[in-house]
Each structure stands twice: as C-alpha cells, then as structure tokens.
C-alpha cells in the first residue's frame, strides 16, 4: 500500500464510492491512515486470504461482493507461490464482472517475476491481459465471475 499513496491517487479520481486499503503490515496501514484523511477511505490490516472474514457478511447489500475493482501493487504472492487461496478470496470479494489489476514496478520491462505472476493468475482461471508501461506498467486480470 506504500502508506496510502495508491489510495490517495484513487480518491482523486473516484467521485462517488469508497476505497478500502488492505495491507498485512500494520505499520503501512497506520502510515496510510495518517496520510489519507478522507471519509471515503477505510484501511484494514489483513492478508488477502483473510480479507472476506475481515469485511464480514455477504458483500455489500448482499450483492455477492464488496468491490468493483481490486488493485495489487508489487504483491509478491502472485509470483512466489500458488495464489489459489487468495484468488478464491478475490473472486468472493469482487462483484460479478469485477476486475483485478496487478501492477509491478519492474525497471527495464517485464521480468521473470511478472511472467510467473501472469501464469499463476491464468492457472486460477482468470483471463490475463498484459499491459505495458503507460497502460499500468503491469497487467490486468479479469475474473470469470457469474
């Protein structure tokens, strides 16, 4: 989460709606809370695999998910091991038609880590669309949801 930088940038463009920043690091969440003082932002200390439990209930208004979009920046779980458990949770917290955007800052173009991440996400049944610098400097994966 880098102390709320991404949340701050999202809020500038959001209009109506809300943002939930999630990080497993309590230190990063606290930095984000200090940086972003906007009622539309909520911050949660959690692992991705625990996210649904942290949010509680059956999704916003019982609609089968809380979020339209999820953003993961430099999250290593997508390339260091199988993200099966986390991908299942992301399917649960995204509304039907929701999108997951996974971004890596890799100097000099896509790295082996990015290639492994795209493969791992695709293995979990998500359609992967690689994008280059200027298009998000990473890739977008769209879940086959309902």
Tab-separated table of C-alpha atoms in Angstrom:
chain	number	residue	atom	x	y	z
A	1	UNK	CA	0.000	0.000	0.000
A	2	UNK	CA	3.049	2.257	0.432
A	3	UNK	CA	1.461	4.235	3.174
A	4	UNK	CA	-1.694	5.182	1.262
A	5	UNK	CA	-0.199	6.623	-1.930
A	6	UNK	CA	-2.360	4.467	-4.233
A	7	UNK	CA	-5.476	5.147	-2.163
A	8	UNK	CA	-4.804	8.873	-2.332
A	9	UNK	CA	-4.458	8.727	-6.131
A	10	UNK	CA	-7.624	6.647	-6.487
A	11	UNK	CA	-9.626	9.040	-4.321
A	12	UNK	CA	-8.614	11.968	-6.553
A	13	UNK	CA	-10.419	10.281	-9.457
A	14	UNK	CA	-13.128	8.336	-7.663
A	15	UNK	CA	-16.082	10.668	-7.388
A	16	UNK	CA	-18.768	8.688	-5.564
A	17	UNK	CA	-17.755	5.473	-3.902
A	18	UNK	CA	-15.247	4.306	-1.361
A	19	UNK	CA	-11.824	2.687	-1.169
A	20	UNK	CA	-10.603	0.002	1.196
A	21	UNK	CA	-6.824	-0.194	1.551
A	22	UNK	CA	-5.545	-3.572	2.697
A	23	UNK	CA	-2.046	-4.439	3.824
A	24	UNK	CA	-0.663	-7.186	6.014
A	25	UNK	CA	1.642	-4.629	7.610
A	26	UNK	CA	0.152	-2.683	10.492
A	27	UNK	CA	2.900	-0.104	10.011
A	28	UNK	CA	1.854	0.554	6.405
A	29	UNK	CA	-1.811	0.753	7.372
A	30	UNK	CA	-1.026	3.274	10.105
A	31	UNK	CA	1.011	5.374	7.646
A	32	UNK	CA	-1.915	5.273	5.238
A	33	UNK	CA	-4.354	6.385	7.926
A	34	UNK	CA	-2.129	9.349	8.758
A	35	UNK	CA	-1.681	10.257	5.091
A	36	UNK	CA	-5.280	9.842	3.913
A	37	UNK	CA	-7.908	11.618	5.963
A	38	UNK	CA	-10.912	11.091	3.733
A	39	UNK	CA	-14.192	9.585	4.920
A	40	UNK	CA	-14.364	7.519	1.706
A	41	UNK	CA	-11.233	5.567	2.724
A	42	UNK	CA	-11.068	2.654	5.141
A	43	UNK	CA	-7.900	0.734	5.994
A	44	UNK	CA	-7.648	-2.879	7.099
A	45	UNK	CA	-4.691	-4.892	8.378
A	46	UNK	CA	-5.136	-8.314	6.765
A	47	UNK	CA	-3.654	-10.923	4.487
A	48	UNK	CA	-5.500	-11.261	1.172
A	49	UNK	CA	-6.531	-14.803	2.169
A	50	UNK	CA	-8.286	-13.372	5.256
A	51	UNK	CA	-9.942	-10.421	3.551
A	52	UNK	CA	-13.511	-11.747	3.291
A	53	UNK	CA	-13.525	-12.537	7.008
A	54	UNK	CA	-12.254	-9.056	7.834
A	55	UNK	CA	-15.061	-7.468	5.799
A	56	UNK	CA	-17.787	-9.721	7.219
A	57	UNK	CA	-21.222	-10.502	5.801
A	58	UNK	CA	-22.155	-11.476	2.264
A	59	UNK	CA	-20.937	-8.453	0.400
A	60	UNK	CA	-22.353	-5.000	0.170
A	61	UNK	CA	-26.151	-5.131	0.219
A	62	UNK	CA	-25.948	-8.920	-0.226
A	63	UNK	CA	-24.909	-8.387	-3.867
A	64	UNK	CA	-22.234	-11.075	-3.936
A	65	UNK	CA	-19.167	-8.958	-3.400
A	66	UNK	CA	-17.929	-5.714	-1.947
A	67	UNK	CA	-15.796	-4.332	-4.750
A	68	UNK	CA	-15.942	-3.472	-8.430
A	69	UNK	CA	-12.157	-3.407	-8.690
A	70	UNK	CA	-9.143	-4.607	-6.756
A	71	UNK	CA	-5.611	-3.260	-7.154
A	72	UNK	CA	-2.482	-5.133	-6.084
A	73	UNK	CA	0.815	-3.248	-6.325
A	74	UNK	CA	4.062	-5.230	-6.066
A	75	UNK	CA	2.347	-8.083	-4.207
A	76	UNK	CA	4.824	-10.945	-4.274
A	77	UNK	CA	2.388	-13.783	-3.548
A	78	UNK	CA	1.352	-13.846	-7.207
A	79	UNK	CA	4.818	-14.954	-8.303
A	80	UNK	CA	6.430	-16.609	-5.285
A	81	UNK	CA	3.886	-19.422	-4.807
A	82	UNK	CA	0.462	-20.576	-5.902
A	83	UNK	CA	-2.050	-17.794	-5.204
A	84	UNK	CA	-5.021	-20.225	-5.349
A	85	UNK	CA	-6.366	-19.376	-1.889
A	86	UNK	CA	-6.019	-15.627	-2.433
A	87	UNK	CA	-7.574	-15.797	-5.895
A	88	UNK	CA	-10.595	-17.604	-4.426
A	89	UNK	CA	-10.986	-14.826	-1.866
A	90	UNK	CA	-10.666	-12.172	-4.572
A	91	UNK	CA	-13.457	-13.895	-6.525
A	92	UNK	CA	-15.566	-13.737	-3.383
A	93	UNK	CA	-14.977	-10.048	-2.620
A	94	UNK	CA	-15.309	-8.822	-6.223
A	95	UNK	CA	-18.784	-8.256	-7.610
A	96	UNK	CA	-19.766	-10.112	-10.792
A	97	UNK	CA	-17.758	-8.578	-13.637
A	98	UNK	CA	-15.213	-7.202	-11.161
A	99	UNK	CA	-11.625	-6.576	-12.203
A	100	UNK	CA	-8.310	-7.279	-10.588
A	101	UNK	CA	-5.392	-5.080	-11.599
A	102	UNK	CA	-1.957	-6.377	-10.615
A	103	UNK	CA	0.904	-3.920	-11.068
A	104	UNK	CA	4.635	-4.479	-10.754
A	105	UNK	CA	7.307	-1.817	-10.966
A	106	UNK	CA	9.990	-3.578	-12.939
A	107	UNK	CA	12.758	-1.395	-14.346
A	108	UNK	CA	13.570	-2.273	-17.931
A	109	UNK	CA	10.302	-4.018	-18.763
A	110	UNK	CA	8.617	-7.251	-17.727
A	111	UNK	CA	10.690	-9.504	-15.523
A	112	UNK	CA	10.591	-13.227	-14.882
A	113	UNK	CA	8.554	-12.431	-11.740
A	114	UNK	CA	5.883	-10.679	-13.814
A	115	UNK	CA	5.761	-13.602	-16.243
A	116	UNK	CA	5.372	-16.056	-13.329
A	117	UNK	CA	2.630	-13.891	-11.820
A	118	UNK	CA	0.683	-13.798	-15.087
A	119	UNK	CA	0.985	-17.569	-15.384
A	120	UNK	CA	-0.163	-18.161	-11.811
A	121	UNK	CA	-3.188	-15.895	-12.231
A	122	UNK	CA	-4.104	-17.567	-15.529
A	123	UNK	CA	-3.794	-21.023	-13.909
A	124	UNK	CA	-6.532	-19.951	-11.488
A	125	UNK	CA	-8.917	-19.394	-14.394
A	126	UNK	CA	-8.617	-15.636	-14.792
A	127	UNK	CA	-8.263	-14.027	-18.221
A	128	UNK	CA	-4.962	-12.141	-18.264
A	129	UNK	CA	-4.319	-9.098	-20.432
A	130	UNK	CA	-0.684	-7.923	-20.293
A	131	UNK	CA	-0.238	-4.165	-20.371
A	132	UNK	CA	2.989	-2.232	-20.670
A	133	UNK	CA	4.296	0.978	-19.141
A	134	UNK	CA	1.798	3.722	-19.826
A	135	UNK	CA	-1.013	1.141	-19.714
A	136	UNK	CA	-0.454	0.486	-15.967
A	137	UNK	CA	3.117	-0.864	-16.025
A	138	UNK	CA	1.850	-4.346	-15.232
A	139	UNK	CA	-1.096	-6.446	-16.220
A	140	UNK	CA	-4.824	-6.710	-15.723
A	141	UNK	CA	-6.673	-9.893	-14.906
A	142	UNK	CA	-10.424	-10.094	-15.211
A	143	UNK	CA	-12.212	-12.759	-13.232
A	144	UNK	CA	-14.725	-15.036	-14.921
A	145	UNK	CA	-17.379	-14.183	-12.358
A	146	UNK	CA	-21.053	-15.128	-12.765
